[in-house]
JSON list of C-alpha atoms in Angstrom, two decimals:
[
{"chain": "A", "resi": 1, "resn": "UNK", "atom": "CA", "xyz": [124.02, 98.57, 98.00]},
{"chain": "A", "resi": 2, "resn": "UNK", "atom": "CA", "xyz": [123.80, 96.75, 101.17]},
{"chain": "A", "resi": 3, "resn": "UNK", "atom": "CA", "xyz": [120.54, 98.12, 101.98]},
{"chain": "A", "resi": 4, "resn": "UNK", "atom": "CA", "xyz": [118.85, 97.23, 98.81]},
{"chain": "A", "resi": 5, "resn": "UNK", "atom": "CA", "xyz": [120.17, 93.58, 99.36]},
{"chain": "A", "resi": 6, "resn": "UNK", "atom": "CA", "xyz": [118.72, 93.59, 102.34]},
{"chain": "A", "resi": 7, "resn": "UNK", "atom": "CA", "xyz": [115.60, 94.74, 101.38]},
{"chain": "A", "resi": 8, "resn": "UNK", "atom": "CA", "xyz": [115.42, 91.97, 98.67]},
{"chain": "A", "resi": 9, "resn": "UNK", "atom": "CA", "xyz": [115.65, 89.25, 101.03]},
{"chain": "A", "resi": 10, "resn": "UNK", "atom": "CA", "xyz": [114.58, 90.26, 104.28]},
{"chain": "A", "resi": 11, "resn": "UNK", "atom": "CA", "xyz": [111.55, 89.43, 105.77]},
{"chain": "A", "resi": 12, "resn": "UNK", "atom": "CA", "xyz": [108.90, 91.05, 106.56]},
{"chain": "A", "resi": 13, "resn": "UNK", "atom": "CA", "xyz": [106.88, 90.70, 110.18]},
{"chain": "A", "resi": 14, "resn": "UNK", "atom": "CA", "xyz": [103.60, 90.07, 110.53]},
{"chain": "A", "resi": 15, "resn": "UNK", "atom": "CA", "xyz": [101.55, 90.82, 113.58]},
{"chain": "A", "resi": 16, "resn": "UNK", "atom": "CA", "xyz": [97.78, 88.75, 113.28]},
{"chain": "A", "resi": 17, "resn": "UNK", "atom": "CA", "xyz": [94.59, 88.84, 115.34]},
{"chain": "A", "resi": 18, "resn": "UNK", "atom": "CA", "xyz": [91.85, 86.97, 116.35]},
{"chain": "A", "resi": 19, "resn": "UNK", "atom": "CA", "xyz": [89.42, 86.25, 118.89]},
{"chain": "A", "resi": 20, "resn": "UNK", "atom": "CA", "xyz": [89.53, 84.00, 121.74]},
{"chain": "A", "resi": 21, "resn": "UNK", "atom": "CA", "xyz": [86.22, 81.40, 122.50]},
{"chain": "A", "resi": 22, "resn": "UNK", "atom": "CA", "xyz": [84.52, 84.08, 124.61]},
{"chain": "A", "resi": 23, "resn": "UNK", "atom": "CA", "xyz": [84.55, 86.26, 121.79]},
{"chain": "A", "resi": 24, "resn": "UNK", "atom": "CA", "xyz": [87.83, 88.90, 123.34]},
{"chain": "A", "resi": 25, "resn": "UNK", "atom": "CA", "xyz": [90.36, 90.33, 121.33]},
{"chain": "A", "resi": 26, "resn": "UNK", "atom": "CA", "xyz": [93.84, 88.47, 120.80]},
{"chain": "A", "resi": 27, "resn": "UNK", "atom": "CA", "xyz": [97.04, 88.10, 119.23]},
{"chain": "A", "resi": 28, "resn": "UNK", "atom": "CA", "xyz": [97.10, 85.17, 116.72]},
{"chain": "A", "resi": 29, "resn": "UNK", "atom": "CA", "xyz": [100.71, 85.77, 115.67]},
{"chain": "A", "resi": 30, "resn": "UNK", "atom": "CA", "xyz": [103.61, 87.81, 115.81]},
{"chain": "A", "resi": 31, "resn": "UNK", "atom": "CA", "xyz": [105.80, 86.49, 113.18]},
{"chain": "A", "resi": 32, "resn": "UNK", "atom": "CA", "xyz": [108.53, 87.60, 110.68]},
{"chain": "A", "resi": 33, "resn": "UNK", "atom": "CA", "xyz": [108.19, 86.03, 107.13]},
{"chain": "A", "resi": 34, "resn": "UNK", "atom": "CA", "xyz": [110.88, 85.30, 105.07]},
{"chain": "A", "resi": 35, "resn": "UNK", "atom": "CA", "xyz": [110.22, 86.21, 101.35]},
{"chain": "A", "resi": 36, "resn": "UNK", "atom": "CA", "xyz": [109.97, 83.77, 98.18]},
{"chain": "A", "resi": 37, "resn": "UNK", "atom": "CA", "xyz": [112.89, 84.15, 95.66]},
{"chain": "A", "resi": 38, "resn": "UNK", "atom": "CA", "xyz": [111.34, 81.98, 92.51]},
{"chain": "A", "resi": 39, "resn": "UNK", "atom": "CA", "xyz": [113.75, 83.86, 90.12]},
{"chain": "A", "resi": 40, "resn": "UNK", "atom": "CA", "xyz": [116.86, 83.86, 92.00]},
{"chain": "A", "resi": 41, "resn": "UNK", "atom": "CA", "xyz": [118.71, 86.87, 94.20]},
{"chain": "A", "resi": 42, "resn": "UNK", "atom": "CA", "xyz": [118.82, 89.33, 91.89]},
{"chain": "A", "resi": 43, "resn": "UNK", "atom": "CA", "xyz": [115.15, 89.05, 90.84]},
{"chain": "A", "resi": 44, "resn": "UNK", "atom": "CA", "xyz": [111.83, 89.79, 92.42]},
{"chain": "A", "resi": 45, "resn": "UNK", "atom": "CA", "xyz": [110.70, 88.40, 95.54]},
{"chain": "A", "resi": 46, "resn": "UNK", "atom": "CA", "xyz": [107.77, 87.43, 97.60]},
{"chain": "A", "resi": 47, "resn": "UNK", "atom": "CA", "xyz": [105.68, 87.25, 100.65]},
{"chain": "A", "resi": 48, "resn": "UNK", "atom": "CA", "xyz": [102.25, 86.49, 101.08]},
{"chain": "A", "resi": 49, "resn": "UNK", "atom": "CA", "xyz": [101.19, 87.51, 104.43]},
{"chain": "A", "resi": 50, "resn": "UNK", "atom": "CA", "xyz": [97.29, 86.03, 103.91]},
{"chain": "A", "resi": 51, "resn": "UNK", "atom": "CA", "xyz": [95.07, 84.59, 101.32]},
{"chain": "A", "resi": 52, "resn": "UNK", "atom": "CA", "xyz": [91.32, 83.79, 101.98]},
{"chain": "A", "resi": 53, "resn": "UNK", "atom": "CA", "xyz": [89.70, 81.71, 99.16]},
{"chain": "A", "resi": 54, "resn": "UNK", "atom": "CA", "xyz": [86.20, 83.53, 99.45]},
{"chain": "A", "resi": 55, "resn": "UNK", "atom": "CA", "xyz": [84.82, 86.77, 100.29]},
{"chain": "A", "resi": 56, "resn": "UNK", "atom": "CA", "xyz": [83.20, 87.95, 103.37]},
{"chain": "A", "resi": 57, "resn": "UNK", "atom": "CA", "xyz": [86.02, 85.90, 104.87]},
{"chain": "A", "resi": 58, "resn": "UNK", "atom": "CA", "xyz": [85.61, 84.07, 108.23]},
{"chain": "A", "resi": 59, "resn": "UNK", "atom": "CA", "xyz": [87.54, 85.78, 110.67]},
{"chain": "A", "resi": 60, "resn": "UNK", "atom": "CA", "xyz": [87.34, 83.33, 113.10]},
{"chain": "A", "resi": 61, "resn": "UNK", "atom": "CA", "xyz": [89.61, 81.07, 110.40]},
{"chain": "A", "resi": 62, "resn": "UNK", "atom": "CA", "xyz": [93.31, 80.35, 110.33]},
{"chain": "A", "resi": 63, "resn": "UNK", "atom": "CA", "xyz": [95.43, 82.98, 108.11]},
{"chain": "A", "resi": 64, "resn": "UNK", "atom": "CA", "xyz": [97.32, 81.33, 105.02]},
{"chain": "A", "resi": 65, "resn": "UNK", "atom": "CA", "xyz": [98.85, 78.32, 105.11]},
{"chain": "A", "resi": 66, "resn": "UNK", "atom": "CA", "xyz": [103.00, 78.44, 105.54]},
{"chain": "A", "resi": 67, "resn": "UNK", "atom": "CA", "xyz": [103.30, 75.95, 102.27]},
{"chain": "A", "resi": 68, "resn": "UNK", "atom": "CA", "xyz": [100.60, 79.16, 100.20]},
{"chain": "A", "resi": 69, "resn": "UNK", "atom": "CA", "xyz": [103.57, 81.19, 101.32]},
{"chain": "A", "resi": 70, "resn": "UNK", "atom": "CA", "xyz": [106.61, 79.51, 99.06]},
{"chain": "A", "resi": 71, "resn": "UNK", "atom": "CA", "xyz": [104.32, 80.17, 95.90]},
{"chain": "A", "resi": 72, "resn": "UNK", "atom": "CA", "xyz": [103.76, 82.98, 93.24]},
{"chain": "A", "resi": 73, "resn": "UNK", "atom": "CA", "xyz": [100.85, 85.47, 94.79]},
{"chain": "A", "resi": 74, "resn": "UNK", "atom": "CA", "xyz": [97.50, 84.42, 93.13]},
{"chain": "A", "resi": 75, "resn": "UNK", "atom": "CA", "xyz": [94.42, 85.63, 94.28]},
{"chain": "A", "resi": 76, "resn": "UNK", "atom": "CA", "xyz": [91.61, 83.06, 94.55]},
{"chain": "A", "resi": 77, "resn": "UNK", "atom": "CA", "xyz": [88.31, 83.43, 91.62]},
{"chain": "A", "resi": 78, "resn": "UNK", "atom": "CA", "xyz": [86.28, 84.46, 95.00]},
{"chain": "A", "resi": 79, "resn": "UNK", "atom": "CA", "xyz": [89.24, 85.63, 97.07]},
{"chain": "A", "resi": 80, "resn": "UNK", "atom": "CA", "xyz": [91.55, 87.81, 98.21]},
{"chain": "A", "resi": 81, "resn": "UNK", "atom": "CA", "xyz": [95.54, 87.76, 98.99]},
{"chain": "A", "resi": 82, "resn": "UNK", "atom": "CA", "xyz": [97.40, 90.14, 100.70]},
{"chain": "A", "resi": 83, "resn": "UNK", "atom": "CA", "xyz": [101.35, 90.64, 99.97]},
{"chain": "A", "resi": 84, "resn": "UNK", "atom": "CA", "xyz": [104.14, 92.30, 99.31]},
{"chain": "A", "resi": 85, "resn": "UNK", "atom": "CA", "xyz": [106.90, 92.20, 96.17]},
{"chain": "A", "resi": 86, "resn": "UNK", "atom": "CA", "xyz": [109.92, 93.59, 96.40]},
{"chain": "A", "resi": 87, "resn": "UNK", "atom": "CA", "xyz": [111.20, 94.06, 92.47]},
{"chain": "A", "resi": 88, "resn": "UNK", "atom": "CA", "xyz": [115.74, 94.66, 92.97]},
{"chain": "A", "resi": 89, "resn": "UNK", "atom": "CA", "xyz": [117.31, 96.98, 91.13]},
{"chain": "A", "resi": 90, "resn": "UNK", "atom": "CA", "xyz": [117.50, 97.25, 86.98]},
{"chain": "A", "resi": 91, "resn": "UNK", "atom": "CA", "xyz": [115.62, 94.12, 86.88]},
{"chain": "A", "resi": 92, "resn": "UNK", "atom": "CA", "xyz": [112.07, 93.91, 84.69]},
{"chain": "A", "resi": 93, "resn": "UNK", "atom": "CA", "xyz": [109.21, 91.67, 85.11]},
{"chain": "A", "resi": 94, "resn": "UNK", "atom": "CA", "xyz": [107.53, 90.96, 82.04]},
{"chain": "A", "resi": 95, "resn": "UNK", "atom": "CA", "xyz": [104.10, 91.59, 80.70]},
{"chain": "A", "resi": 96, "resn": "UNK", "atom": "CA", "xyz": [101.39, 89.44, 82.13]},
{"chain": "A", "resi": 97, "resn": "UNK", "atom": "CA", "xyz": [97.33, 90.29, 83.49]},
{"chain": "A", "resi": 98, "resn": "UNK", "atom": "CA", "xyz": [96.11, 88.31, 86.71]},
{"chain": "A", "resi": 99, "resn": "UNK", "atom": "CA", "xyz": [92.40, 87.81, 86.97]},
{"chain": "A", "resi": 100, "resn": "UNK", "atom": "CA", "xyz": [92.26, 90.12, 89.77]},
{"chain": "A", "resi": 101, "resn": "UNK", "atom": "CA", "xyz": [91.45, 93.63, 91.06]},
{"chain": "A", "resi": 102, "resn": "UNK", "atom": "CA", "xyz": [94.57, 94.88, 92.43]},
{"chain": "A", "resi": 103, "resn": "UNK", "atom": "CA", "xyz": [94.95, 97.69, 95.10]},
{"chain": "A", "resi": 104, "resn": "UNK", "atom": "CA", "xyz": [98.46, 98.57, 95.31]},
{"chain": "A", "resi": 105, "resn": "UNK", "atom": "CA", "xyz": [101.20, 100.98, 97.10]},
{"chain": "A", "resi": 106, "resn": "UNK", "atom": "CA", "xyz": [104.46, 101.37, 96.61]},
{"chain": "A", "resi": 107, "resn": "UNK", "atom": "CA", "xyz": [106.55, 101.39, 100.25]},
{"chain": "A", "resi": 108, "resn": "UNK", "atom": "CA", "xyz": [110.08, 101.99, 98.44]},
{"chain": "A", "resi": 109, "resn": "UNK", "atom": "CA", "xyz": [111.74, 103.10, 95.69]},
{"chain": "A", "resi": 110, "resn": "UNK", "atom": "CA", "xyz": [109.84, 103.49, 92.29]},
{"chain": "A", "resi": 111, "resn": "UNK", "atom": "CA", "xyz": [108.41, 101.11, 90.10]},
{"chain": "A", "resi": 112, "resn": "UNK", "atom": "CA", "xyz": [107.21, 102.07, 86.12]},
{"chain": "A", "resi": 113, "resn": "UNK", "atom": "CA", "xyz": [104.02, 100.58, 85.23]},
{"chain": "A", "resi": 114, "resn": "UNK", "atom": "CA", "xyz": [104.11, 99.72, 81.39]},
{"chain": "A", "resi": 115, "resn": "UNK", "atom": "CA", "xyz": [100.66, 98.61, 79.75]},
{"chain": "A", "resi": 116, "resn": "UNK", "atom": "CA", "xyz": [100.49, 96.61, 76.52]},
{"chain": "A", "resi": 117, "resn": "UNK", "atom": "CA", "xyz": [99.19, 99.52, 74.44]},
{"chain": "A", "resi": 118, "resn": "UNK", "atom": "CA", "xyz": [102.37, 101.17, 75.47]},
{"chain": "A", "resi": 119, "resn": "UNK", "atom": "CA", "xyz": [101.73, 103.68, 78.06]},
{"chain": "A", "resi": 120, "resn": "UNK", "atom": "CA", "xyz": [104.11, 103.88, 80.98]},
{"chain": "A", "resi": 121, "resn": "UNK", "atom": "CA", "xyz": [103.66, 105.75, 84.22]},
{"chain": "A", "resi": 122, "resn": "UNK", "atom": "CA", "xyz": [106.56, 105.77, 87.56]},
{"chain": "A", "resi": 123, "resn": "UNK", "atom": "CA", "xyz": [104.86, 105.34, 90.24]},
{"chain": "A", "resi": 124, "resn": "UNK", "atom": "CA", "xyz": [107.01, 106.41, 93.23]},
{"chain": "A", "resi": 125, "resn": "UNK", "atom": "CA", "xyz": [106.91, 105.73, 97.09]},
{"chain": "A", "resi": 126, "resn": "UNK", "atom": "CA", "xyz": [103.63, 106.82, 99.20]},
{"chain": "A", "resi": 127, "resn": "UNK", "atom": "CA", "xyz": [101.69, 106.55, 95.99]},
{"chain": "A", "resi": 128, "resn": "UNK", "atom": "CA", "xyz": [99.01, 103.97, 94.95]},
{"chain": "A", "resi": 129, "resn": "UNK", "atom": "CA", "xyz": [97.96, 101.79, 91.97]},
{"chain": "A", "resi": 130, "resn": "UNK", "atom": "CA", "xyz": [94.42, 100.56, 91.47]},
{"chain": "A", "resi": 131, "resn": "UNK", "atom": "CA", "xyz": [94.89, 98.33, 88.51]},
{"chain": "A", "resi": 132, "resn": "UNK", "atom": "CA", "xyz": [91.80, 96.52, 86.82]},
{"chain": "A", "resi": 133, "resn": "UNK", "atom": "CA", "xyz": [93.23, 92.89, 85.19]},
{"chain": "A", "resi": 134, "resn": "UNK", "atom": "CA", "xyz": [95.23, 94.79, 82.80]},
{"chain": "A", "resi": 135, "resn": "UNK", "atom": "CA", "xyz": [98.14, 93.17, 81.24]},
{"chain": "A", "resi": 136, "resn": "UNK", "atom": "CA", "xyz": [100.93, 95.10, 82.22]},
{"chain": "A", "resi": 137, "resn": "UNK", "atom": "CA", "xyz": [105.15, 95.14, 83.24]},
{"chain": "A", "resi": 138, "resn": "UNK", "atom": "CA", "xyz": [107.11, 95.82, 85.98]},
{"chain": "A", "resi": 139, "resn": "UNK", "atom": "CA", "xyz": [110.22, 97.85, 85.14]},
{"chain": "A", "resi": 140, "resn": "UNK", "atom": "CA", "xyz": [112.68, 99.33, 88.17]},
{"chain": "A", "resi": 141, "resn": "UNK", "atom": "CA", "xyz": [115.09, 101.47, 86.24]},
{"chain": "A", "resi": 142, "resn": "UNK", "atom": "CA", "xyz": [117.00, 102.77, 89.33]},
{"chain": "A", "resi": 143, "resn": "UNK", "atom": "CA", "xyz": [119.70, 101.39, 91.87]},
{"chain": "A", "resi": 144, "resn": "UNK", "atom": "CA", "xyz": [117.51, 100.49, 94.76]},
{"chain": "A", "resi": 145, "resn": "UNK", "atom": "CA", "xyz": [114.82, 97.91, 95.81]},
{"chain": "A", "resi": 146, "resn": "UNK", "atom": "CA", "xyz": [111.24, 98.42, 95.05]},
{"chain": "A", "resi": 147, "resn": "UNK", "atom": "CA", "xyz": [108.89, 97.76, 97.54]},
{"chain": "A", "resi": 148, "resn": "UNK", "atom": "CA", "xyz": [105.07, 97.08, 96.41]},
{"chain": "A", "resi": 149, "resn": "UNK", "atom": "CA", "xyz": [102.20, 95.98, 98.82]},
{"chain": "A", "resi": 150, "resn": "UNK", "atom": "CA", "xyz": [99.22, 94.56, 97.39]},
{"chain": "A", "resi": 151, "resn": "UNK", "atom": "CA", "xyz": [95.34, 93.47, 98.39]},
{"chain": "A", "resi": 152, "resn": "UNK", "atom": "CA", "xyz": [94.45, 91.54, 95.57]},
{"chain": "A", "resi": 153, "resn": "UNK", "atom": "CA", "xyz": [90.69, 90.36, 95.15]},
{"chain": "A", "resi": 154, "resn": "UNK", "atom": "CA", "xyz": [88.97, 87.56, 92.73]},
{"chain": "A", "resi": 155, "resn": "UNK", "atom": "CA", "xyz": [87.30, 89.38, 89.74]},
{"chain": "A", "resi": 156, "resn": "UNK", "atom": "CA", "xyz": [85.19, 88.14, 86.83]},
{"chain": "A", "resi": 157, "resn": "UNK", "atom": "CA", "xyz": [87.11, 87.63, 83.56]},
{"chain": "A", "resi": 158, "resn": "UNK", "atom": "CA", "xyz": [87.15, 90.77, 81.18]},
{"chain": "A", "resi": 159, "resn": "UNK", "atom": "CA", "xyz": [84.44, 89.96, 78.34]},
{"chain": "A", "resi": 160, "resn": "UNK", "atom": "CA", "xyz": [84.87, 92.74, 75.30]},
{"chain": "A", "resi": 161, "resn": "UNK", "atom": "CA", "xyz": [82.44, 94.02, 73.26]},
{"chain": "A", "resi": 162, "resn": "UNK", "atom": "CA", "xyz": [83.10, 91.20, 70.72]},
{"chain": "A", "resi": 163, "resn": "UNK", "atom": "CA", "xyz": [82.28, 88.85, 73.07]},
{"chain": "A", "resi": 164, "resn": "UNK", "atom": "CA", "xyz": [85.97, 87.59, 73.63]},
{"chain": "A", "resi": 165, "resn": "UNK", "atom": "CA", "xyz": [87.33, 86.67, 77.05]},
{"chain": "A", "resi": 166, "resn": "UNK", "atom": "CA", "xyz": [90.72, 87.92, 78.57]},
{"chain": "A", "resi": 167, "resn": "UNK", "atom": "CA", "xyz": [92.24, 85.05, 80.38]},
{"chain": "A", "resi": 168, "resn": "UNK", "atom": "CA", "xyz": [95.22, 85.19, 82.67]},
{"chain": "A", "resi": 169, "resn": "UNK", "atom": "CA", "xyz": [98.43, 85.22, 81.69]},
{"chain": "A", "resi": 170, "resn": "UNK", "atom": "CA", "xyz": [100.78, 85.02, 84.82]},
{"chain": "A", "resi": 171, "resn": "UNK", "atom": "CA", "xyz": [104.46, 84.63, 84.98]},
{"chain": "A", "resi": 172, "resn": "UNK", "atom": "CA", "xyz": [105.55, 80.97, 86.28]},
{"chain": "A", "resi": 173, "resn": "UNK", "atom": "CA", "xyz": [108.65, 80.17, 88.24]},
{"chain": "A", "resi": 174, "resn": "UNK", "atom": "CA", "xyz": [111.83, 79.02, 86.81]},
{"chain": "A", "resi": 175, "resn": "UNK", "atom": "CA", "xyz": [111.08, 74.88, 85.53]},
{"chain": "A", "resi": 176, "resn": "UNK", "atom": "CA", "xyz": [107.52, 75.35, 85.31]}
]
């Protein structure tokens, strides 16, 4: 159990590049980033490690500011995040749909994906999600930490046939 504790709340490092004036190669940052706990120990926790509000980015700009990092992961209308989740053990978060594309791989442990028509599917480590705004659940049925990575980039809202709009509906932190 000590190992899926740690998991939960350890961070995570971070190497960045960028380029110097004369247009070489460097190191921006070497860092280790300590993850966001919005829903206490024994919930789900965060770390952005970069979120650009438009896409092509500039690479010549900063990476995400250290405040972006003590927030919920949203990705920007025009943007893109990157981050990890780590969901702890027996613990569920509910349904919700991000206006988003979502690329996603699980590092650790197993993670079942439940849609709102019903479906499920475990998705298990080394294996990858590419999830289209759906409104979905996170559900970690076993005794150890899931670990999820995810580039996240701005997408259009979902129009149906009828004409009606699917709008985000994200999960806010405790008091909000």
């Amino acid at each position: 159990m000590s190992s899926t504790i740690s998991l939960l709340s350890s961070g995570a490092r971070v190497v960045v590049t960028t380029h110097a004036a004369d247009g070489t190669s460097i190191f921006h940052s070497d860092q280790v980033l300590e993850p966001f706990s919005p829903f206490g120990p024994s919930g789900s926790s965060f770390t952005i490690f970069d979120a650009r509000p438009s896409v092509p980015v500039d690479n010549l700009a900063a990476p995400a500011a250290a405040d972006l990092r003590k927030t919920l992961p949203r990705v920007p209308a025009t943007g893109v995040n990157f981050c990890i989740t780590n969901i702890a053990p027996r613990y569920s978060v509910p349904m919700h749909r991000t206006l988003s594309l979502d690329y996603a791989i699980v590092l650790a442990g197993e993670i079942v994906l439940a849609l709102d028509g019903g479906d499920e599917k475990t998705v298990r480590a080394g294996e990858f999600i590419v999830q289209q705004g759906v409104n979905h659940a996170w559900h970690n049925r076993t005794d150890d930490v899931c670990r999820i990575a995810f580039v996240g980039v701005g997408s259009e809202k979902i129009r149906l046939a009828s004409g009606e709009e699917l709008g985000e509906t994200v999960i806010k932190g405790p008091g909000k």
